[in-house]
PDB file of N, CA and C in Angstrom:
ATOM      1  N   MET A   8     151.235  54.229 122.870  1.00 52.00           N
ATOM      2  CA  MET A   8     151.147  54.355 121.433  1.00 52.00           C
ATOM      3  C   MET A   8     149.746  54.783 121.001  1.00 52.00           C
ATOM      4  N   LEU A   9     148.740  54.239 121.672  1.00 50.00           N
ATOM      5  CA  LEU A   9     147.357  54.572 121.325  1.00 50.00           C
ATOM      6  C   LEU A   9     147.050  56.038 121.624  1.00 50.00           C
ATOM      7  N   THR A  10     147.569  56.553 122.729  1.00 56.00           N
ATOM      8  CA  THR A  10     147.307  57.959 123.056  1.00 56.00           C
ATOM      9  C   THR A  10     147.993  58.891 122.063  1.00 56.00           C
ATOM     10  N   LYS A  11     149.182  58.524 121.590  1.00 56.00           N
ATOM     11  CA  LYS A  11     149.853  59.356 120.590  1.00 56.00           C
ATOM     12  C   LYS A  11     149.042  59.394 119.292  1.00 56.00           C
ATOM     13  N   TRP A  12     148.488  58.251 118.889  1.00 51.00           N
ATOM     14  CA  TRP A  12     147.667  58.194 117.680  1.00 51.00           C
ATOM     15  C   TRP A  12     146.423  59.076 117.813  1.00 51.00           C
ATOM     16  N   ARG A  13     145.822  59.066 118.992  1.00 53.00           N
ATOM     17  CA  ARG A  13     144.632  59.879 119.235  1.00 53.00           C
ATOM     18  C   ARG A  13     144.982  61.374 119.150  1.00 53.00           C
ATOM     19  N   VAL A  14     146.121  61.773 119.690  1.00 51.00           N
ATOM     20  CA  VAL A  14     146.542  63.172 119.632  1.00 51.00           C
ATOM     21  C   VAL A  14     146.802  63.591 118.188  1.00 51.00           C
ATOM     22  N   VAL A  15     147.446  62.741 117.415  1.00 51.00           N
ATOM     23  CA  VAL A  15     147.722  63.049 116.011  1.00 51.00           C
ATOM     24  C   VAL A  15     146.416  63.159 115.231  1.00 51.00           C
ATOM     25  N   ARG A  16     145.481  62.241 115.509  1.00 54.00           N
ATOM     26  CA  ARG A  16     144.201  62.260 114.812  1.00 54.00           C
ATOM     27  C   ARG A  16     143.426  63.535 115.134  1.00 54.00           C
ATOM     28  N   GLU A  17     143.422  63.969 116.392  1.00 53.00           N
ATOM     29  CA  GLU A  17     142.735  65.204 116.764  1.00 53.00           C
ATOM     30  C   GLU A  17     143.411  66.422 116.136  1.00 53.00           C
ATOM     31  N   ALA A  18     144.732  66.385 116.030  1.00 51.00           N
ATOM     32  CA  ALA A  18     145.448  67.494 115.398  1.00 51.00           C
ATOM     33  C   ALA A  18     145.064  67.607 113.930  1.00 51.00           C
ATOM     34  N   PHE A  19     144.920  66.493 113.240  1.00 52.00           N
ATOM     35  CA  PHE A  19     144.501  66.538 111.843  1.00 52.00           C
ATOM     36  C   PHE A  19     143.078  67.072 111.706  1.00 52.00           C
ATOM     37  N   ASN A  20     142.198  66.661 112.618  1.00 51.00           N
ATOM     38  CA  ASN A  20     140.814  67.129 112.547  1.00 51.00           C
ATOM     39  C   ASN A  20     140.717  68.637 112.763  1.00 51.00           C
ATOM     40  N   THR A  21     141.439  69.162 113.741  1.00 51.00           N
ATOM     41  CA  THR A  21     141.361  70.605 113.977  1.00 51.00           C
ATOM     42  C   THR A  21     142.046  71.378 112.862  1.00 51.00           C
ATOM     43  N   HIS A  22     143.090  70.803 112.299  1.00 48.00           N
ATOM     44  CA  HIS A  22     143.754  71.473 111.179  1.00 48.00           C
ATOM     45  C   HIS A  22     142.801  71.566 109.981  1.00 48.00           C
ATOM     46  N   GLY A  23     142.048  70.528 109.749  1.00 48.00           N
ATOM     47  CA  GLY A  23     141.091  70.547 108.646  1.00 48.00           C
ATOM     48  C   GLY A  23     139.987  71.561 108.862  1.00 48.00           C
ATOM     49  N   LEU A  24     139.520  71.690 110.093  1.00 51.00           N
ATOM     50  CA  LEU A  24     138.470  72.675 110.373  1.00 51.00           C
ATOM     51  C   LEU A  24     138.988  74.098 110.214  1.00 51.00           C
ATOM     52  N   ALA A  25     140.190  74.334 110.677  1.00 50.00           N
ATOM     53  CA  ALA A  25     140.754  75.679 110.545  1.00 50.00           C
ATOM     54  C   ALA A  25     140.958  76.034 109.078  1.00 50.00           C
ATOM     55  N   ARG A  26     141.372  75.079 108.278  1.00 48.00           N
ATOM     56  CA  ARG A  26     141.587  75.354 106.865  1.00 48.00           C
ATOM     57  C   ARG A  26     140.266  75.697 106.183  1.00 48.00           C
ATOM     58  N   ASP A  27     139.214  74.963 106.496  1.00 48.00           N
ATOM     59  CA  ASP A  27     137.916  75.253 105.895  1.00 48.00           C
ATOM     60  C   ASP A  27     137.392  76.616 106.337  1.00 48.00           C
ATOM     61  N   HIS A  28     137.647  76.961 107.581  1.00 49.00           N
ATOM     62  CA  HIS A  28     137.146  78.232 108.095  1.00 49.00           C
ATOM     63  C   HIS A  28     137.851  79.414 107.430  1.00 49.00           C
ATOM     64  N   VAL A  29     139.137  79.306 107.230  1.00 49.00           N
ATOM     65  CA  VAL A  29     139.889  80.408 106.630  1.00 49.00           C
ATOM     66  C   VAL A  29     139.537  80.567 105.156  1.00 49.00           C
ATOM     67  N   ASN A  30     139.318  79.478 104.457  1.00 50.00           N
ATOM     68  CA  ASN A  30     139.080  79.537 103.018  1.00 50.00           C
ATOM     69  C   ASN A  30     137.613  79.718 102.650  1.00 50.00           C
ATOM     70  N   ASN A  31     136.775  80.027 103.597  1.00 49.00           N
ATOM     71  CA  ASN A  31     135.371  80.279 103.286  1.00 49.00           C
ATOM     72  C   ASN A  31     135.270  81.709 102.755  1.00 49.00           C
ATOM     73  N   GLY A  32     135.432  81.861 101.465  1.00 51.00           N
ATOM     74  CA  GLY A  32     135.558  83.180 100.851  1.00 51.00           C
ATOM     75  C   GLY A  32     134.290  83.997 100.863  1.00 51.00           C
ATOM     76  N   SER A  33     133.139  83.370 100.814  1.00 54.00           N
ATOM     77  CA  SER A  33     131.907  84.148 100.720  1.00 54.00           C
ATOM     78  C   SER A  33     131.674  84.972 101.975  1.00 54.00           C
ATOM     79  N   ILE A  34     131.871  84.393 103.134  1.00 61.00           N
ATOM     80  CA  ILE A  34     131.641  85.131 104.375  1.00 61.00           C
ATOM     81  C   ILE A  34     132.744  86.163 104.588  1.00 61.00           C
ATOM     82  N   THR A  35     133.978  85.811 104.300  1.00 62.00           N
ATOM     83  CA  THR A  35     135.087  86.735 104.504  1.00 62.00           C
ATOM     84  C   THR A  35     134.948  87.955 103.608  1.00 62.00           C
ATOM     85  N   ARG A  36     134.587  87.773 102.386  1.00 63.00           N
ATOM     86  CA  ARG A  36     134.449  88.915 101.477  1.00 63.00           C
ATOM     87  C   ARG A  36     133.294  89.809 101.886  1.00 63.00           C
ATOM     88  N   LEU A  37     132.219  89.225 102.376  1.00 63.00           N
ATOM     89  CA  LEU A  37     131.117  90.060 102.848  1.00 63.00           C
ATOM     90  C   LEU A  37     131.540  90.881 104.053  1.00 63.00           C
ATOM     91  N   GLN A  38     132.360  90.302 104.920  1.00 67.00           N
ATOM     92  CA  GLN A  38     132.837  91.057 106.077  1.00 67.00           C
ATOM     93  C   GLN A  38     133.793  92.161 105.657  1.00 67.00           C
ATOM     94  N   GLU A  39     134.642  91.893 104.662  1.00 70.00           N
ATOM     95  CA  GLU A  39     135.586  92.913 104.207  1.00 70.00           C
ATOM     96  C   GLU A  39     134.870  94.077 103.536  1.00 70.00           C
ATOM     97  N   PHE A  40     133.878  93.793 102.747  1.00 69.00           N
ATOM     98  CA  PHE A  40     133.168  94.841 102.017  1.00 69.00           C
ATOM     99  C   PHE A  40     131.894  95.282 102.724  1.00 69.00           C
ATOM    100  N   GLY A  41     131.760  94.932 103.987  1.00 68.00           N
ATOM    101  CA  GLY A  41     130.566  95.310 104.742  1.00 68.00           C
ATOM    102  C   GLY A  41     130.378  96.808 104.831  1.00 68.00           C
ATOM    103  N   ALA A  42     131.467  97.531 105.034  1.00 66.00           N
ATOM    104  CA  ALA A  42     131.370  98.989 105.131  1.00 66.00           C
ATOM    105  C   ALA A  42     130.935  99.592 103.803  1.00 66.00           C
ATOM    106  N   ILE A  43     131.421  99.042 102.711  1.00 69.00           N
ATOM    107  CA  ILE A  43     131.031  99.549 101.389  1.00 69.00           C
ATOM    108  C   ILE A  43     129.557  99.271 101.131  1.00 69.00           C
ATOM    109  N   PHE A  44     129.107  98.065 101.478  1.00 66.00           N
ATOM    110  CA  PHE A  44     127.690  97.748 101.307  1.00 66.00           C
ATOM    111  C   PHE A  44     126.827  98.645 102.182  1.00 66.00           C
ATOM    112  N   GLN A  45     127.300  98.948 103.383  1.00 69.00           N
ATOM    113  CA  GLN A  45     126.530  99.805 104.274  1.00 69.00           C
ATOM    114  C   GLN A  45     126.426 101.219 103.699  1.00 69.00           C
ATOM    115  N   LEU A  46     127.522 101.735 103.149  1.00 67.00           N
ATOM    116  CA  LEU A  46     127.478 103.060 102.528  1.00 67.00           C
ATOM    117  C   LEU A  46     126.586 103.068 101.295  1.00 67.00           C
ATOM    118  N   LEU A  47     126.613 101.975 100.537  1.00 68.00           N
ATOM    119  CA  LEU A  47     125.785 101.892  99.341  1.00 68.00           C
ATOM    120  C   LEU A  47     124.311 101.930  99.695  1.00 68.00           C
ATOM    121  N   THR A  48     123.911 101.199 100.721  1.00 65.00           N
ATOM    122  CA  THR A  48     122.498 101.213 101.093  1.00 65.00           C
ATOM    123  C   THR A  48     122.098 102.569 101.638  1.00 65.00           C
ATOM    124  N   ARG A  49     122.965 103.205 102.392  1.00 67.00           N
ATOM    125  CA  ARG A  49     122.629 104.539 102.886  1.00 67.00           C
ATOM    126  C   ARG A  49     122.470 105.520 101.738  1.00 67.00           C
ATOM    127  N   THR A  50     123.368 105.450 100.772  1.00 67.00           N
ATOM    128  CA  THR A  50     123.313 106.359  99.633  1.00 67.00           C
ATOM    129  C   THR A  50     122.056 106.127  98.814  1.00 67.00           C
ATOM    130  N   THR A  51     121.703 104.869  98.595  1.00 69.00           N
ATOM    131  CA  THR A  51     120.516 104.554  97.813  1.00 69.00           C
ATOM    132  C   THR A  51     119.258 105.040  98.508  1.00 69.00           C
ATOM    133  N   ILE A  52     119.168 104.815  99.805  1.00 69.00           N
ATOM    134  CA  ILE A  52     117.984 105.253 100.544  1.00 69.00           C
ATOM    135  C   ILE A  52     117.914 106.776 100.560  1.00 69.00           C
ATOM    136  N   ASP A  53     119.062 107.433 100.725  1.00 72.00           N
ATOM    137  CA  ASP A  53     119.084 108.893 100.714  1.00 72.00           C
ATOM    138  C   ASP A  53     118.662 109.431  99.351  1.00 72.00           C
ATOM    139  N   LEU A  54     119.125 108.788  98.281  1.00 72.00           N
ATOM    140  CA  LEU A  54     118.743 109.208  96.933  1.00 72.00           C
ATOM    141  C   LEU A  54     117.242 109.042  96.718  1.00 72.00           C
ATOM    142  N   LEU A  55     116.688 107.917  97.135  1.00 72.00           N
ATOM    143  CA  LEU A  55     115.249 107.708  96.985  1.00 72.00           C
ATOM    144  C   LEU A  55     114.454 108.708  97.815  1.00 72.00           C
ATOM    145  N   PHE A  56     114.961 109.049  98.990  1.00 72.00           N
ATOM    146  CA  PHE A  56     114.287 110.039  99.827  1.00 72.00           C
ATOM    147  C   PHE A  56     114.274 111.403  99.142  1.00 72.00           C
ATOM    148  N   LYS A  57     115.412 111.786  98.538  1.00 74.00           N
ATOM    149  CA  LYS A  57     115.481 113.075  97.845  1.00 74.00           C
ATOM    150  C   LYS A  57     114.604 113.082  96.599  1.00 74.00           C
ATOM    151  N   LEU A  58     114.542 111.955  95.879  1.00 71.00           N
ATOM    152  CA  LEU A  58     113.660 111.890  94.714  1.00 71.00           C
ATOM    153  C   LEU A  58     112.201 111.985  95.135  1.00 71.00           C
ATOM    154  N   GLY A  59     111.867 111.418  96.276  1.00 69.00           N
ATOM    155  CA  GLY A  59     110.509 111.537  96.798  1.00 69.00           C
ATOM    156  C   GLY A  59     110.161 112.978  97.118  1.00 69.00           C
ATOM    157  N   LYS A  60     111.123 113.711  97.699  1.00 69.00           N
ATOM    158  CA  LYS A  60     110.899 115.131  97.977  1.00 69.00           C
ATOM    159  C   LYS A  60     110.711 115.912  96.679  1.00 69.00           C
ATOM    160  N   LEU A  61     111.518 115.596  95.673  1.00 66.00           N
ATOM    161  CA  LEU A  61     111.410 116.277  94.385  1.00 66.00           C
ATOM    162  C   LEU A  61     110.038 116.036  93.763  1.00 66.00           C
ATOM    163  N   ALA A  62     109.554 114.809  93.815  1.00 63.00           N
ATOM    164  CA  ALA A  62     108.230 114.501  93.273  1.00 63.00           C
ATOM    165  C   ALA A  62     107.148 115.238  94.047  1.00 63.00           C
ATOM    166  N   CYS A  63     107.334 115.396  95.331  1.00 59.00           N
ATOM    167  CA  CYS A  63     106.366 116.132  96.144  1.00 59.00           C
ATOM    168  C   CYS A  63     106.327 117.595  95.724  1.00 59.00           C
ATOM    169  N   TYR A  64     107.494 118.198  95.488  1.00 58.00           N
ATOM    170  CA  TYR A  64     107.536 119.593  95.071  1.00 58.00           C
ATOM    171  C   TYR A  64     106.902 119.779  93.698  1.00 58.00           C
ATOM    172  N   VAL A  65     107.138 118.859  92.781  1.00 58.00           N
ATOM    173  CA  VAL A  65     106.538 118.951  91.449  1.00 58.00           C
ATOM    174  C   VAL A  65     105.023 118.853  91.548  1.00 58.00           C
ATOM    175  N   GLY A  66     104.535 117.954  92.380  1.00 54.00           N
ATOM    176  CA  GLY A  66     103.091 117.831  92.571  1.00 54.00           C
ATOM    177  C   GLY A  66     102.496 119.088  93.177  1.00 54.00           C
ATOM    178  N   ARG A  67     103.218 119.714  94.104  1.00 55.00           N
ATOM    179  CA  ARG A  67     102.737 120.935  94.736  1.00 55.00           C
ATOM    180  C   ARG A  67     102.658 122.071  93.718  1.00 55.00           C
ATOM    181  N   VAL A  68     103.633 122.176  92.827  1.00 56.00           N
ATOM    182  CA  VAL A  68     103.610 123.207  91.790  1.00 56.00           C
ATOM    183  C   VAL A  68     102.441 122.972  90.845  1.00 56.00           C
ATOM    184  N   ALA A  69     102.175 121.716  90.500  1.00 55.00           N
ATOM    185  CA  ALA A  69     101.057 121.411  89.608  1.00 55.00           C
ATOM    186  C   ALA A  69      99.735 121.796  90.249  1.00 55.00           C
ATOM    187  N   VAL A  70      99.601 121.586  91.547  1.00 55.00           N
ATOM    188  CA  VAL A  70      98.358 121.945  92.225  1.00 55.00           C
ATOM    189  C   VAL A  70      98.237 123.466  92.311  1.00 55.00           C
ATOM    190  N   GLN A  71      99.334 124.175  92.590  1.00 55.00           N
ATOM    191  CA  GLN A  71      99.272 125.631  92.685  1.00 55.00           C
ATOM    192  C   GLN A  71      98.921 126.268  91.342  1.00 55.00           C
ATOM    193  N   ASN A  72      99.380 125.687  90.258  1.00 55.00           N
ATOM    194  CA  ASN A  72      99.093 126.228  88.927  1.00 55.00           C
ATOM    195  C   ASN A  72      97.860 125.600  88.296  1.00 55.00           C
ATOM    196  N   ARG A  73      97.120 124.861  89.070  1.00 57.00           N
ATOM    197  CA  ARG A  73      95.896 124.177  88.648  1.00 57.00           C
ATOM    198  C   ARG A  73      96.138 123.282  87.445  1.00 57.00           C
ATOM    199  N   GLY A  74      97.269 122.590  87.482  1.00 57.00           N
ATOM    200  CA  GLY A  74      97.595 121.642  86.418  1.00 57.00           C
ATOM    201  C   GLY A  74      97.306 120.225  86.867  1.00 57.00           C
ATOM    202  N   ILE A  75      97.278 119.341  85.921  1.00 57.00           N
ATOM    203  CA  ILE A  75      97.046 117.931  86.210  1.00 57.00           C
ATOM    204  C   ILE A  75      98.296 117.175  85.798  1.00 57.00           C
ATOM    205  N   ALA A  76      98.833 116.405  86.725  1.00 53.00           N
ATOM    206  CA  ALA A  76     100.020 115.614  86.405  1.00 53.00           C
ATOM    207  C   ALA A  76      99.625 114.471  85.490  1.00 53.00           C
ATOM    208  N   SER A  77     100.406 114.254  84.475  1.00 51.00           N
ATOM    209  CA  SER A  77     100.105 113.219  83.499  1.00 51.00           C
ATOM    210  C   SER A  77     101.401 112.577  83.041  1.00 51.00           C
ATOM    211  N   THR A  78     101.300 111.353  82.531  1.00 52.00           N
ATOM    212  CA  THR A  78     102.500 110.706  82.005  1.00 52.00           C
ATOM    213  C   THR A  78     102.794 111.175  80.590  1.00 52.00           C
ATOM    214  N   ASP A  79     101.794 111.644  79.873  1.00 51.00           N
ATOM    215  CA  ASP A  79     101.991 112.150  78.520  1.00 51.00           C
ATOM    216  C   ASP A  79     102.006 113.673  78.587  1.00 51.00           C
ATOM    217  N   LEU A  80     103.191 114.249  78.570  1.00 52.00           N
ATOM    218  CA  LEU A  80     103.315 115.693  78.718  1.00 52.00           C
ATOM    219  C   LEU A  80     103.461 116.410  77.384  1.00 52.00           C
ATOM    220  N   ALA A  81     103.137 115.761  76.280  1.00 52.00           N
ATOM    221  CA  ALA A  81     103.276 116.382  74.960  1.00 52.00           C
ATOM    222  C   ALA A  81     102.281 117.524  74.777  1.00 52.00           C
ATOM    223  N   TRP A  82     101.170 117.505  75.471  1.00 53.00           N
ATOM    224  CA  TRP A  82     100.171 118.557  75.326  1.00 53.00           C
ATOM    225  C   TRP A  82     100.654 119.889  75.882  1.00 53.00           C
ATOM    226  N   MET A  83     101.720 119.893  76.670  1.00 52.00           N
ATOM    227  CA  MET A  83     102.205 121.131  77.264  1.00 52.00           C
ATOM    228  C   MET A  83     102.932 121.999  76.243  1.00 52.00           C
ATOM    229  N   VAL A  84     103.509 121.412  75.209  1.00 51.00           N
ATOM    230  CA  VAL A  84     104.255 122.173  74.205  1.00 51.00           C
ATOM    231  C   VAL A  84     103.288 122.528  73.085  1.00 51.00           C
ATOM    232  N   GLN A  85     102.758 123.741  73.135  1.00 53.00           N
ATOM    233  CA  GLN A  85     101.825 124.175  72.111  1.00 53.00           C
ATOM    234  C   GLN A  85     102.525 125.047  71.070  1.00 53.00           C
ATOM    235  N   ASP A  86     103.442 125.883  71.519  1.00 54.00           N
ATOM    236  CA  ASP A  86     104.129 126.797  70.620  1.00 54.00           C
ATOM    237  C   ASP A  86     105.621 126.703  70.927  1.00 54.00           C
ATOM    238  N   ASN A  87     106.354 126.055  70.062  1.00 54.00           N
ATOM    239  CA  ASN A  87     107.757 125.790  70.338  1.00 54.00           C
ATOM    240  C   ASN A  87     108.655 126.792  69.617  1.00 54.00           C
ATOM    241  N   HIS A  88     108.416 128.091  69.838  1.00 56.00           N
ATOM    242  CA  HIS A  88     109.272 129.118  69.258  1.00 56.00           C
ATOM    243  C   HIS A  88     110.338 129.564  70.251  1.00 56.00           C
ATOM    244  N   LEU A  89     110.464 128.851  71.352  1.00 55.00           N
ATOM    245  CA  LEU A  89     111.444 129.233  72.363  1.00 55.00           C
ATOM    246  C   LEU A  89     112.865 129.053  71.856  1.00 55.00           C
ATOM    247  N   ILE A  90     113.086 128.068  71.010  1.00 56.00           N
ATOM    248  CA  ILE A  90     114.429 127.826  70.488  1.00 56.00           C
ATOM    249  C   ILE A  90     114.876 129.016  69.650  1.00 56.00           C
ATOM    250  N   ARG A  91     113.986 129.538  68.832  1.00 56.00           N
ATOM    251  CA  ARG A  91     114.324 130.690  67.992  1.00 56.00           C
ATOM    252  C   ARG A  91     114.591 131.928  68.841  1.00 56.00           C
ATOM    253  N   LYS A  92     113.817 132.097  69.912  1.00 55.00           N
ATOM    254  CA  LYS A  92     113.997 133.266  70.773  1.00 55.00           C
ATOM    255  C   LYS A  92     115.338 133.209  71.492  1.00 55.00           C
ATOM    256  N   THR A  93     115.717 132.045  71.996  1.00 54.00           N
ATOM    257  CA  THR A  93     116.998 131.950  72.691  1.00 54.00           C
ATOM    258  C   THR A  93     118.155 132.117  71.724  1.00 54.00           C
ATOM    259  N   ALA A  94     118.007 131.620  70.497  1.00 53.00           N
ATOM    260  CA  ALA A  94     119.064 131.811  69.503  1.00 53.00           C
ATOM    261  C   ALA A  94     119.190 133.289  69.147  1.00 53.00           C
ATOM    262  N   PHE A  95     118.066 133.987  69.045  1.00 53.00           N
ATOM    263  CA  PHE A  95     118.086 135.418  68.743  1.00 53.00           C
ATOM    264  C   PHE A  95     118.743 136.205  69.867  1.00 53.00           C
ATOM    265  N   ILE A  96     118.440 135.830  71.108  1.00 57.00           N
ATOM    266  CA  ILE A  96     119.028 136.521  72.261  1.00 57.00           C
ATOM    267  C   ILE A  96     120.534 136.297  72.300  1.00 57.00           C
ATOM    268  N   LYS A  97     120.973 135.088  72.015  1.00 57.00           N
ATOM    269  CA  LYS A  97     122.410 134.805  72.021  1.00 57.00           C
ATOM    270  C   LYS A  97     123.124 135.567  70.915  1.00 57.00           C
ATOM    271  N   MET A  98     122.494 135.643  69.747  1.00 55.00           N
ATOM    272  CA  MET A  98     123.125 136.359  68.634  1.00 55.00           C
ATOM    273  C   MET A  98     123.170 137.857  68.907  1.00 55.00           C
ATOM    274  N   SER A  99     122.101 138.403  69.476  1.00 56.00           N
ATOM    275  CA  SER A  99     122.071 139.841  69.734  1.00 56.00           C
ATOM    276  C   SER A  99     123.019 140.220  70.867  1.00 56.00           C
ATOM    277  N   SER A 100     123.206 139.338  71.834  1.00 57.00           N
ATOM    278  CA  SER A 100     124.143 139.650  72.914  1.00 57.00           C
ATOM    279  C   SER A 100     125.584 139.537  72.441  1.00 57.00           C
ATOM    280  N   ALA A 101     125.834 138.721  71.414  1.00 54.00           N
ATOM    281  CA  ALA A 101     127.191 138.591  70.878  1.00 54.00           C
ATOM    282  C   ALA A 101     127.570 139.803  70.042  1.00 54.00           C
ATOM    283  N   LEU A 102     126.576 140.469  69.449  1.00 53.00           N
ATOM    284  CA  LEU A 102     126.858 141.648  68.614  1.00 53.00           C
ATOM    285  C   LEU A 102     127.172 142.803  69.512  1.00 53.00           C
TER     286      LEU A 102
END
């Protein structure tokens, strides 16, 4: 009788552990979406790498044209008649 009780008790203990292991949602969801997270990090790093290249090209153009990179670029627009010129070109091409 004592050995049967011990077997039943061990069966309950292992059943409880298996239930906790299956219902641990945080680890299971991370494993399911692991591929998506991996693609997201690759995409983000690739995007940052491309933005870094773009910033490098902009800096190179500024150096070639002897310009100074600045956060306030309002000084670059001195004569804003470009809007009128493009509107004139569009109207004349439509005629």
